[in-house]
mmCIF file of C-alpha atoms in Angstrom:
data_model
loop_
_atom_site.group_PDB
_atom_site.id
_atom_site.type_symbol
_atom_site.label_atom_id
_atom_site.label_comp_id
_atom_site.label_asym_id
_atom_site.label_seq_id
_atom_site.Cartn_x
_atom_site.Cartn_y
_atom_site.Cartn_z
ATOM 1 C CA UNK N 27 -11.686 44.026 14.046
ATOM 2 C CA UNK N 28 -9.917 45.869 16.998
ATOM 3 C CA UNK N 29 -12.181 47.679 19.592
ATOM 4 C CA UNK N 30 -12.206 50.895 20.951
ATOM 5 C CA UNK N 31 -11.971 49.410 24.268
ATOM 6 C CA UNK N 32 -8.867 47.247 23.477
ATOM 7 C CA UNK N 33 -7.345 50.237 22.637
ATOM 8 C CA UNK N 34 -8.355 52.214 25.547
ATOM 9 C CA UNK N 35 -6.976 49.752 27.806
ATOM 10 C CA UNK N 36 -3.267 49.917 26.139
ATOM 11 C CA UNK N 37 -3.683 53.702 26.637
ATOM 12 C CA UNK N 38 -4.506 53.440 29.872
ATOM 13 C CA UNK N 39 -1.571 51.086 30.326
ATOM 14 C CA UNK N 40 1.390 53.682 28.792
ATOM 15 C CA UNK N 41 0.267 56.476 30.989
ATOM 16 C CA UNK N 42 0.192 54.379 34.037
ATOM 17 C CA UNK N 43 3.965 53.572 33.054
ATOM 18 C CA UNK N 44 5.071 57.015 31.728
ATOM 19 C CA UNK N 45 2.945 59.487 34.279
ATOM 20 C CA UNK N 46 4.213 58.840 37.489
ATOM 21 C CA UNK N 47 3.341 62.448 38.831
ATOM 22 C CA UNK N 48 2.009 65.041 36.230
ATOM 23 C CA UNK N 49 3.042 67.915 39.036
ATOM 24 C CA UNK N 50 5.787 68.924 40.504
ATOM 25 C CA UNK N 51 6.425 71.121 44.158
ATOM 26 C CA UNK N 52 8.677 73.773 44.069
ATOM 27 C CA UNK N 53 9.980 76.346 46.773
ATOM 28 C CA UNK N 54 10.783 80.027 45.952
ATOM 29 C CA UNK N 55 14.097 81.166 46.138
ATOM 30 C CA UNK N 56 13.585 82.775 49.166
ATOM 31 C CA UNK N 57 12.305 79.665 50.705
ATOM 32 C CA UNK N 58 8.567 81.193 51.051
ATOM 33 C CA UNK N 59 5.564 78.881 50.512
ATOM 34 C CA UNK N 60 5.647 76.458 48.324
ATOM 35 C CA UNK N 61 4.682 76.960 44.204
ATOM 36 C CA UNK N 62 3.187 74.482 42.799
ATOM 37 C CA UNK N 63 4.437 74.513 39.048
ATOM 38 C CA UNK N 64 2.061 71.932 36.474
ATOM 39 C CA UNK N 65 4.596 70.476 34.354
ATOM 40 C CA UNK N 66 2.471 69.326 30.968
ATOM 41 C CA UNK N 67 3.584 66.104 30.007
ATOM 42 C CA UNK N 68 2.600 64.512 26.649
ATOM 43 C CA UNK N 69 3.251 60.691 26.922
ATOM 44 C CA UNK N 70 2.694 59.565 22.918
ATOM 45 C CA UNK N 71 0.746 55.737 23.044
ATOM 46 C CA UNK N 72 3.128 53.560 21.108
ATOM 47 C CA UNK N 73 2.561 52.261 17.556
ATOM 48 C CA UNK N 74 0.289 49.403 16.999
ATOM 49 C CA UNK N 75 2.361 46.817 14.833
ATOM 50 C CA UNK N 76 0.397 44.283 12.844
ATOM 51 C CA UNK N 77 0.872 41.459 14.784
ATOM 52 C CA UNK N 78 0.008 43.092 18.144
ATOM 53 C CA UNK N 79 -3.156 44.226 15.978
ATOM 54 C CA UNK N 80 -3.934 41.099 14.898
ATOM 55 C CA UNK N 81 -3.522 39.685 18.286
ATOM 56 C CA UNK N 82 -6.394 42.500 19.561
ATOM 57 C CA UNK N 83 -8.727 41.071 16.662
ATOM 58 C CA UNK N 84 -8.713 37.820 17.334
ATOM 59 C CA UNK N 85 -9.464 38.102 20.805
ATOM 60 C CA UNK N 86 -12.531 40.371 20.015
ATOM 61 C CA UNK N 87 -13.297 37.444 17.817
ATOM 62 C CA UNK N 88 -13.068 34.835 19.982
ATOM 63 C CA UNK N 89 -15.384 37.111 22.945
ATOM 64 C CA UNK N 90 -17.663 38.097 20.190
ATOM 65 C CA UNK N 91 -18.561 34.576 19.572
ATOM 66 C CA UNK N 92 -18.571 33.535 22.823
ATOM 67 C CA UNK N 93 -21.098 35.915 23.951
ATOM 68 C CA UNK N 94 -23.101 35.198 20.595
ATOM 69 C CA UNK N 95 -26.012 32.631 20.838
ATOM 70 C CA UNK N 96 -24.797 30.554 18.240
ATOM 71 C CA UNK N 97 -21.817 29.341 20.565
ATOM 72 C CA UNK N 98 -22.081 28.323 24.119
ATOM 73 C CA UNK N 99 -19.036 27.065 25.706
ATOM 74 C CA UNK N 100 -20.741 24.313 27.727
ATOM 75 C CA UNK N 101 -19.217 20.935 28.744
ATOM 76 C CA UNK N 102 -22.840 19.235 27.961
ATOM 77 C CA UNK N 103 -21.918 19.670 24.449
ATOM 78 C CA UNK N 104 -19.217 17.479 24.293
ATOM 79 C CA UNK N 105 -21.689 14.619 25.636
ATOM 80 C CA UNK N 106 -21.863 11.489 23.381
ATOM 81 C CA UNK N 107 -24.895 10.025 22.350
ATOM 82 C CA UNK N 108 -26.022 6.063 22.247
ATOM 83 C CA UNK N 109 -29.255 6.244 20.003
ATOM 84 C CA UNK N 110 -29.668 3.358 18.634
ATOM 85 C CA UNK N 111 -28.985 3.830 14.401
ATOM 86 C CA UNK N 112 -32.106 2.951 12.170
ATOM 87 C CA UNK N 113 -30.838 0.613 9.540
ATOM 88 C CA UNK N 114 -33.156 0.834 5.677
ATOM 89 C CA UNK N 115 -34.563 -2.195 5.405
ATOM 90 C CA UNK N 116 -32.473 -2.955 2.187
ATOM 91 C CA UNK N 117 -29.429 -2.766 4.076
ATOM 92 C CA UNK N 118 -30.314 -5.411 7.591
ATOM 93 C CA UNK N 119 -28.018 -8.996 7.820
ATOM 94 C CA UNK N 120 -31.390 -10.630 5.856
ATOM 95 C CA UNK N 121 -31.337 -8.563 2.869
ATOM 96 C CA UNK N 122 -28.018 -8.456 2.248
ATOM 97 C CA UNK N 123 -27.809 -12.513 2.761
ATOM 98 C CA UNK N 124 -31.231 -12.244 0.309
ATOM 99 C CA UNK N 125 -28.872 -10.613 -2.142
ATOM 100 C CA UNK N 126 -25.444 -12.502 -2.215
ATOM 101 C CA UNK N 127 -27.158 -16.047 -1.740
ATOM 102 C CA UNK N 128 -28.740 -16.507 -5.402
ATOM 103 C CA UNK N 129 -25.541 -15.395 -7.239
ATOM 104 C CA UNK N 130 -23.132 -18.066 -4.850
ATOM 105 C CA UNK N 131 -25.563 -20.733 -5.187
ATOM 106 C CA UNK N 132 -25.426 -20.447 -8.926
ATOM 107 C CA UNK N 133 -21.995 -19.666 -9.678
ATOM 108 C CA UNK N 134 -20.920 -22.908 -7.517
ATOM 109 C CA UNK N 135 -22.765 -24.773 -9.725
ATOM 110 C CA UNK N 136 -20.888 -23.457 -12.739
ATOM 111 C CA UNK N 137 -17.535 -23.857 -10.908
ATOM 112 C CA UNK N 138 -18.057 -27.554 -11.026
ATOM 113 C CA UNK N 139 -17.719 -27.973 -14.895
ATOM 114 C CA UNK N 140 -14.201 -27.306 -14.236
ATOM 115 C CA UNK N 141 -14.519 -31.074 -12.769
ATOM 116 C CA UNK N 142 -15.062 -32.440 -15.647
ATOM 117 C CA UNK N 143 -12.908 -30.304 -17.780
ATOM 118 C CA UNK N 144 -9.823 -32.136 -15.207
ATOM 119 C CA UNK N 145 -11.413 -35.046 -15.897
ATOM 120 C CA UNK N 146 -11.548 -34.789 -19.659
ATOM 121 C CA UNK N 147 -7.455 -34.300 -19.810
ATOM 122 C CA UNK N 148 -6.496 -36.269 -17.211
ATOM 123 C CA UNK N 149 -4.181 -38.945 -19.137
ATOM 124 C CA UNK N 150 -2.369 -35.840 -19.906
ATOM 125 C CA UNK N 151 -1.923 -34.192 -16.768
ATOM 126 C CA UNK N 152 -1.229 -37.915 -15.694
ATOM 127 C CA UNK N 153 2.055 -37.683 -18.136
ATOM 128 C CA UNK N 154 3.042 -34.154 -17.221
ATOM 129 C CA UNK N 155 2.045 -33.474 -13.500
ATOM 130 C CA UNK N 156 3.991 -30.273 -14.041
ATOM 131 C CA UNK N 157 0.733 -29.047 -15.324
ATOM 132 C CA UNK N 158 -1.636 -29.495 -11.947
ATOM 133 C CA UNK N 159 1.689 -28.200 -10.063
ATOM 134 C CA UNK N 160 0.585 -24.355 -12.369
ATOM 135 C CA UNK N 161 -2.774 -24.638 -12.323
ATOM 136 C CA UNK N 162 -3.566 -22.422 -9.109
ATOM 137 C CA UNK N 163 -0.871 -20.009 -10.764
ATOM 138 C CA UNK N 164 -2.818 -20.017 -14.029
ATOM 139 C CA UNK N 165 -5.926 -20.042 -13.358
ATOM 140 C CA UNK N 166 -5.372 -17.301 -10.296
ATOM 141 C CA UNK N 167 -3.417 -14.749 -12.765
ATOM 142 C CA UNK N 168 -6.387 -14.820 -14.863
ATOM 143 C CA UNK N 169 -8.555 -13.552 -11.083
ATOM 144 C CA UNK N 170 -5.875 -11.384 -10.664
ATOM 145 C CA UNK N 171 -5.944 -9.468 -13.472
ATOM 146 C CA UNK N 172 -9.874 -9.449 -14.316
ATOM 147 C CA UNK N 173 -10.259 -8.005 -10.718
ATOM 148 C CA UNK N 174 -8.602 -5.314 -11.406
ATOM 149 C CA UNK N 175 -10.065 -4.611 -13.981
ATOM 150 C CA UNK N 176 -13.706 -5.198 -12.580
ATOM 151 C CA UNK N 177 -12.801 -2.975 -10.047
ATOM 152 C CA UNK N 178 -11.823 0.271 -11.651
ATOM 153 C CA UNK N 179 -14.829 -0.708 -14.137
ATOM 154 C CA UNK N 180 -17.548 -0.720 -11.602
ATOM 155 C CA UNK N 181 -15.988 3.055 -9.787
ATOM 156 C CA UNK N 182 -15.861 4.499 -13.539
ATOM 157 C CA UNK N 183 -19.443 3.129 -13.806
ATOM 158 C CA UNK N 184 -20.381 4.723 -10.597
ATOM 159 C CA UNK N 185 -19.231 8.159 -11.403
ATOM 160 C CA UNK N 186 -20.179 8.291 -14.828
ATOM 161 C CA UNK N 187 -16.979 8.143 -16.259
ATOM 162 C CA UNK N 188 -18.477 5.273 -18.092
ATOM 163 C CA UNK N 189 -21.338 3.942 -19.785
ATOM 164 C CA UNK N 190 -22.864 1.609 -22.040
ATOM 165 C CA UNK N 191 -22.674 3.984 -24.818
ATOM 166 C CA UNK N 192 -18.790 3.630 -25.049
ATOM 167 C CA UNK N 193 -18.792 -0.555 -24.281
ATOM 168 C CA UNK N 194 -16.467 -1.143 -27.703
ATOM 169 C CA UNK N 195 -14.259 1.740 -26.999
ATOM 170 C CA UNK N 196 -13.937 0.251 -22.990
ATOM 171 C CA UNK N 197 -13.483 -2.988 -24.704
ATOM 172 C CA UNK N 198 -10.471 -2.113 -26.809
ATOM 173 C CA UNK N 199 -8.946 0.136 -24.522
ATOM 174 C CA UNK N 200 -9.149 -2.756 -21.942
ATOM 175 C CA UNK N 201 -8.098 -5.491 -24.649
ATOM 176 C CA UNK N 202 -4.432 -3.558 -25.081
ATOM 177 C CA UNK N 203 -3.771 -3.483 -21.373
ATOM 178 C CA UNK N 204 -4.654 -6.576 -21.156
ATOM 179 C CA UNK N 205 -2.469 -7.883 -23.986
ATOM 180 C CA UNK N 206 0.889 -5.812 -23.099
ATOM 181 C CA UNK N 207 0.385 -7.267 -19.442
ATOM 182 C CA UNK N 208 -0.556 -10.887 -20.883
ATOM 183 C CA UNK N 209 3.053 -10.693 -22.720
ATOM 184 C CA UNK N 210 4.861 -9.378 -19.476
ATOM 185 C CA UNK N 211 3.507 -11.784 -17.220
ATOM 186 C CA UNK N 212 4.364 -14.742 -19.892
ATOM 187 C CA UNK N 213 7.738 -13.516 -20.710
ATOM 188 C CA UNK N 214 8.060 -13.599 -16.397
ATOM 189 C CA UNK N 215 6.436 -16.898 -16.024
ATOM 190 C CA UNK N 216 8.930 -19.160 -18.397
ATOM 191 C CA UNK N 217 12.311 -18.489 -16.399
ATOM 192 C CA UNK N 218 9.654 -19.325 -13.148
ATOM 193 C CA UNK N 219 8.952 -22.491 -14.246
ATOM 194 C CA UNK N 220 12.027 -23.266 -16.266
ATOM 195 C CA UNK N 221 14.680 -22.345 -13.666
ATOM 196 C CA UNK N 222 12.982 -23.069 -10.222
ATOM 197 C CA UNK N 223 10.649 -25.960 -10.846
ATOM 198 C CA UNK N 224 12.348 -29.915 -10.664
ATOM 199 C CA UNK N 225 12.233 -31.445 -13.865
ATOM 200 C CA UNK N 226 10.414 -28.673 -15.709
ATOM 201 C CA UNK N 227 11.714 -28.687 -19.507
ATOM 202 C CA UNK N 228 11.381 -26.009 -21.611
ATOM 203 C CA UNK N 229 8.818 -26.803 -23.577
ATOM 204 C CA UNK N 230 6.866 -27.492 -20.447
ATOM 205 C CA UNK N 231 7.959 -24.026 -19.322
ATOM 206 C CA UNK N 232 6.259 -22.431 -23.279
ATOM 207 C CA UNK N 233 3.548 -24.585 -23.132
ATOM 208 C CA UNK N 234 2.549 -23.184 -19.334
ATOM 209 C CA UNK N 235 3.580 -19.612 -20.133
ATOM 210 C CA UNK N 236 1.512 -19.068 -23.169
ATOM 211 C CA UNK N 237 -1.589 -20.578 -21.260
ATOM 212 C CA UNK N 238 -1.025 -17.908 -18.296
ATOM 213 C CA UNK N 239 -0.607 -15.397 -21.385
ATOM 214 C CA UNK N 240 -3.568 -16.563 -23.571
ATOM 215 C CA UNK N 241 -5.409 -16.611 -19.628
ATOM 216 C CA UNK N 242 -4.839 -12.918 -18.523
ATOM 217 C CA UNK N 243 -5.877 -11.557 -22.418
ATOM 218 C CA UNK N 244 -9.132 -13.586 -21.620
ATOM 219 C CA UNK N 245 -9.735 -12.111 -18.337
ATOM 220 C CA UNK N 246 -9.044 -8.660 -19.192
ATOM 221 C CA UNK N 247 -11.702 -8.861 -21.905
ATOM 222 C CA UNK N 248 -14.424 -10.906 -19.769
ATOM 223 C CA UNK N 249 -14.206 -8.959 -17.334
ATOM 224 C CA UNK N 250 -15.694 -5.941 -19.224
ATOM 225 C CA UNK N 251 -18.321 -7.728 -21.352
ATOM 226 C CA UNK N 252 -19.657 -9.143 -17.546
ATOM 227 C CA UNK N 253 -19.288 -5.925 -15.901
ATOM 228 C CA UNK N 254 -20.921 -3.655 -18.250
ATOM 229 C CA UNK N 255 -23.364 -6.546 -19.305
ATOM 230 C CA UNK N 256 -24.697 -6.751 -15.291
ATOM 231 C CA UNK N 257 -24.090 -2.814 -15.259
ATOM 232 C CA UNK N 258 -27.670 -2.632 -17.854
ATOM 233 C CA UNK N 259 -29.152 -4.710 -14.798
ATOM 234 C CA UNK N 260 -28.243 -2.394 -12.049
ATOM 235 C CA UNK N 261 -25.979 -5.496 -10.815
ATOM 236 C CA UNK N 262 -22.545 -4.851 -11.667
ATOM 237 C CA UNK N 263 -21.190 -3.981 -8.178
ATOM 238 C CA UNK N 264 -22.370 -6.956 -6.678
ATOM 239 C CA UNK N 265 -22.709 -9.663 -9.039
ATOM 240 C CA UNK N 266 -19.576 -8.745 -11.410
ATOM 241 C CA UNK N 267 -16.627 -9.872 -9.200
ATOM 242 C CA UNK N 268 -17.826 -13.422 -8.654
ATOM 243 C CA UNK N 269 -19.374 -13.994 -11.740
ATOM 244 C CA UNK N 270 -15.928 -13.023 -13.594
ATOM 245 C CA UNK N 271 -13.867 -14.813 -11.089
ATOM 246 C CA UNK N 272 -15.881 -18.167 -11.347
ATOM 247 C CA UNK N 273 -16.084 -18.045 -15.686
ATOM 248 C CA UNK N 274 -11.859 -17.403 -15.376
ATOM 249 C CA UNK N 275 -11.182 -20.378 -13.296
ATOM 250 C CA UNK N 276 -13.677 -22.408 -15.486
ATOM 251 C CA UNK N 277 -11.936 -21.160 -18.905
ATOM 252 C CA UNK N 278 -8.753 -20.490 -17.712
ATOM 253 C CA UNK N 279 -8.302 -24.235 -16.395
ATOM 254 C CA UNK N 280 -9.888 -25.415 -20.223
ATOM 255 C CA UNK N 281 -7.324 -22.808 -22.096
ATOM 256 C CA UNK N 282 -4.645 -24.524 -20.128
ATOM 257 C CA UNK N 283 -5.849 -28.441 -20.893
ATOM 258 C CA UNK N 284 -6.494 -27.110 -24.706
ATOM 259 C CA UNK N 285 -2.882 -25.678 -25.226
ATOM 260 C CA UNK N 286 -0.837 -27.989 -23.262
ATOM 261 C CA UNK N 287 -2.497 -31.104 -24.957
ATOM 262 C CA UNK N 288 -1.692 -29.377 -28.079
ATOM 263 C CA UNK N 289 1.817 -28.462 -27.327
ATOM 264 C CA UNK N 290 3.129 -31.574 -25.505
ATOM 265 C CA UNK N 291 1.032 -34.259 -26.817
#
């Protein structure tokens, strides 16, 4: 909003400029004393345009609010403050470590029967070491995959996109992305192992590929029955990720020993 004394002062401004002497001295004809003749002059203020308008409201804004109380231009404003932050007690190194500790301790317990799976078929990864050489390919597609989905699982949880209510409908839904990226991913792996590995055949190169397709169908679909299963428990955030990664690596390297030994033996 323009004030009246904004506009005053342009006023005052065009008849400084346009009323350099509102009389003028004359002399008779017969040079007696001088006459002094007013001369009226009308000076018309020019036209406000918008933007000069606009420039006139915004600086009544700006002193408006600097004379306000809300406002103080002051440089002890801009001074930064070193208070120490007050960390919940659930949240401090200890809990946290409280927390994680249980789930790690257990899960690397589990993580060891994949030991003994090895173990189990080693005569046959003995006779076709192309198998160990996939392994970390295998068995990490399968984390791959069930990541993701654990991931985008536990945010849908969070904002209530999701919940228990609709677990079969997740499952399926899940299941078919997990399938069309299973048969992707094994269509890609067999010219990987076929064409750049030393002495891979091809029915080393099916045998491997339908384990790493078999693998991320399995993931896909544990992945949700762990998430929404820890998600009843209030746990799903932090105990779904390992807990899905560690039961992948475990089946994943058995699906592999299974199929192999039943393709190639």
């Amino acid at each position: 909003m323009v004030s009246s004394h904004d506009i005053l002062a342009v006023c005052l401004a065009c008849l400084k400029r346009g009323a350099r002497g509102s009389s003028v001295g004359t002399r008779g004809a017969m040079g007696g004393a001088p006459r002094t003749e007013h001369v009226e002059i009308t000076v018309k203020a020019p036209r406000l345009g918008c933007d000069a308008i606009e420039l006139l409201g915004q600086k009544h804004a700006r002193s408006e609010l600097y004379r306000s109380d809300s406002v103080t231009p002051s440089l002890t404003s801009t001074a930064l403050s070193f208070e120490p932050i007050e960390e919940p007690e659930s949240d401090t190194i200890l809990a946290n470590v409280g927390h994680r500790l249980p789930w790690l301790l257990a899960l690397m317990m589990v993580q060891s029967v994949s030991g003994y799976v090895v173990a189990r078929y080693e005569s046959l990864i003995q006779q076709h070491v192309i198998i160990a050489s996939f392994l970390t390919m295998l068995v990490g597609g399968g984390g791959n995959s069930s990541g993701q989905t654990v991931a985008e699982l536990v945010r849908r949880l969070r904002t209530g996109e999701v919940t228990s209510a609709i677990f079969w409908h997740v499952l399926a839904k899940e299941s078919a992305i997990g399938l069309l990226l299973s048969i992707g991913l094994g269509l890609a792996a067999f010219p990987r192992i076929y064409l750049m590995q030393k002495g891979a055949t091809s029915l080393d190169a099916f045998a491997i590929s339908l384990s790493y397709t078999v693998i991320i169908l399995m993931a896909n679909a544990l992945g949700v029955c762990i998430t929404m299963l820890l998600h009843t428990f209030g746990r799903a955030a932090v105990g779904a990720p390992p807990v899905v990664q560690v039961l992948v690596d475990v089946l994943g390297i058995s699906l592999s020993c299974v199929i192999c030994s039943a393709i190639l033996e």
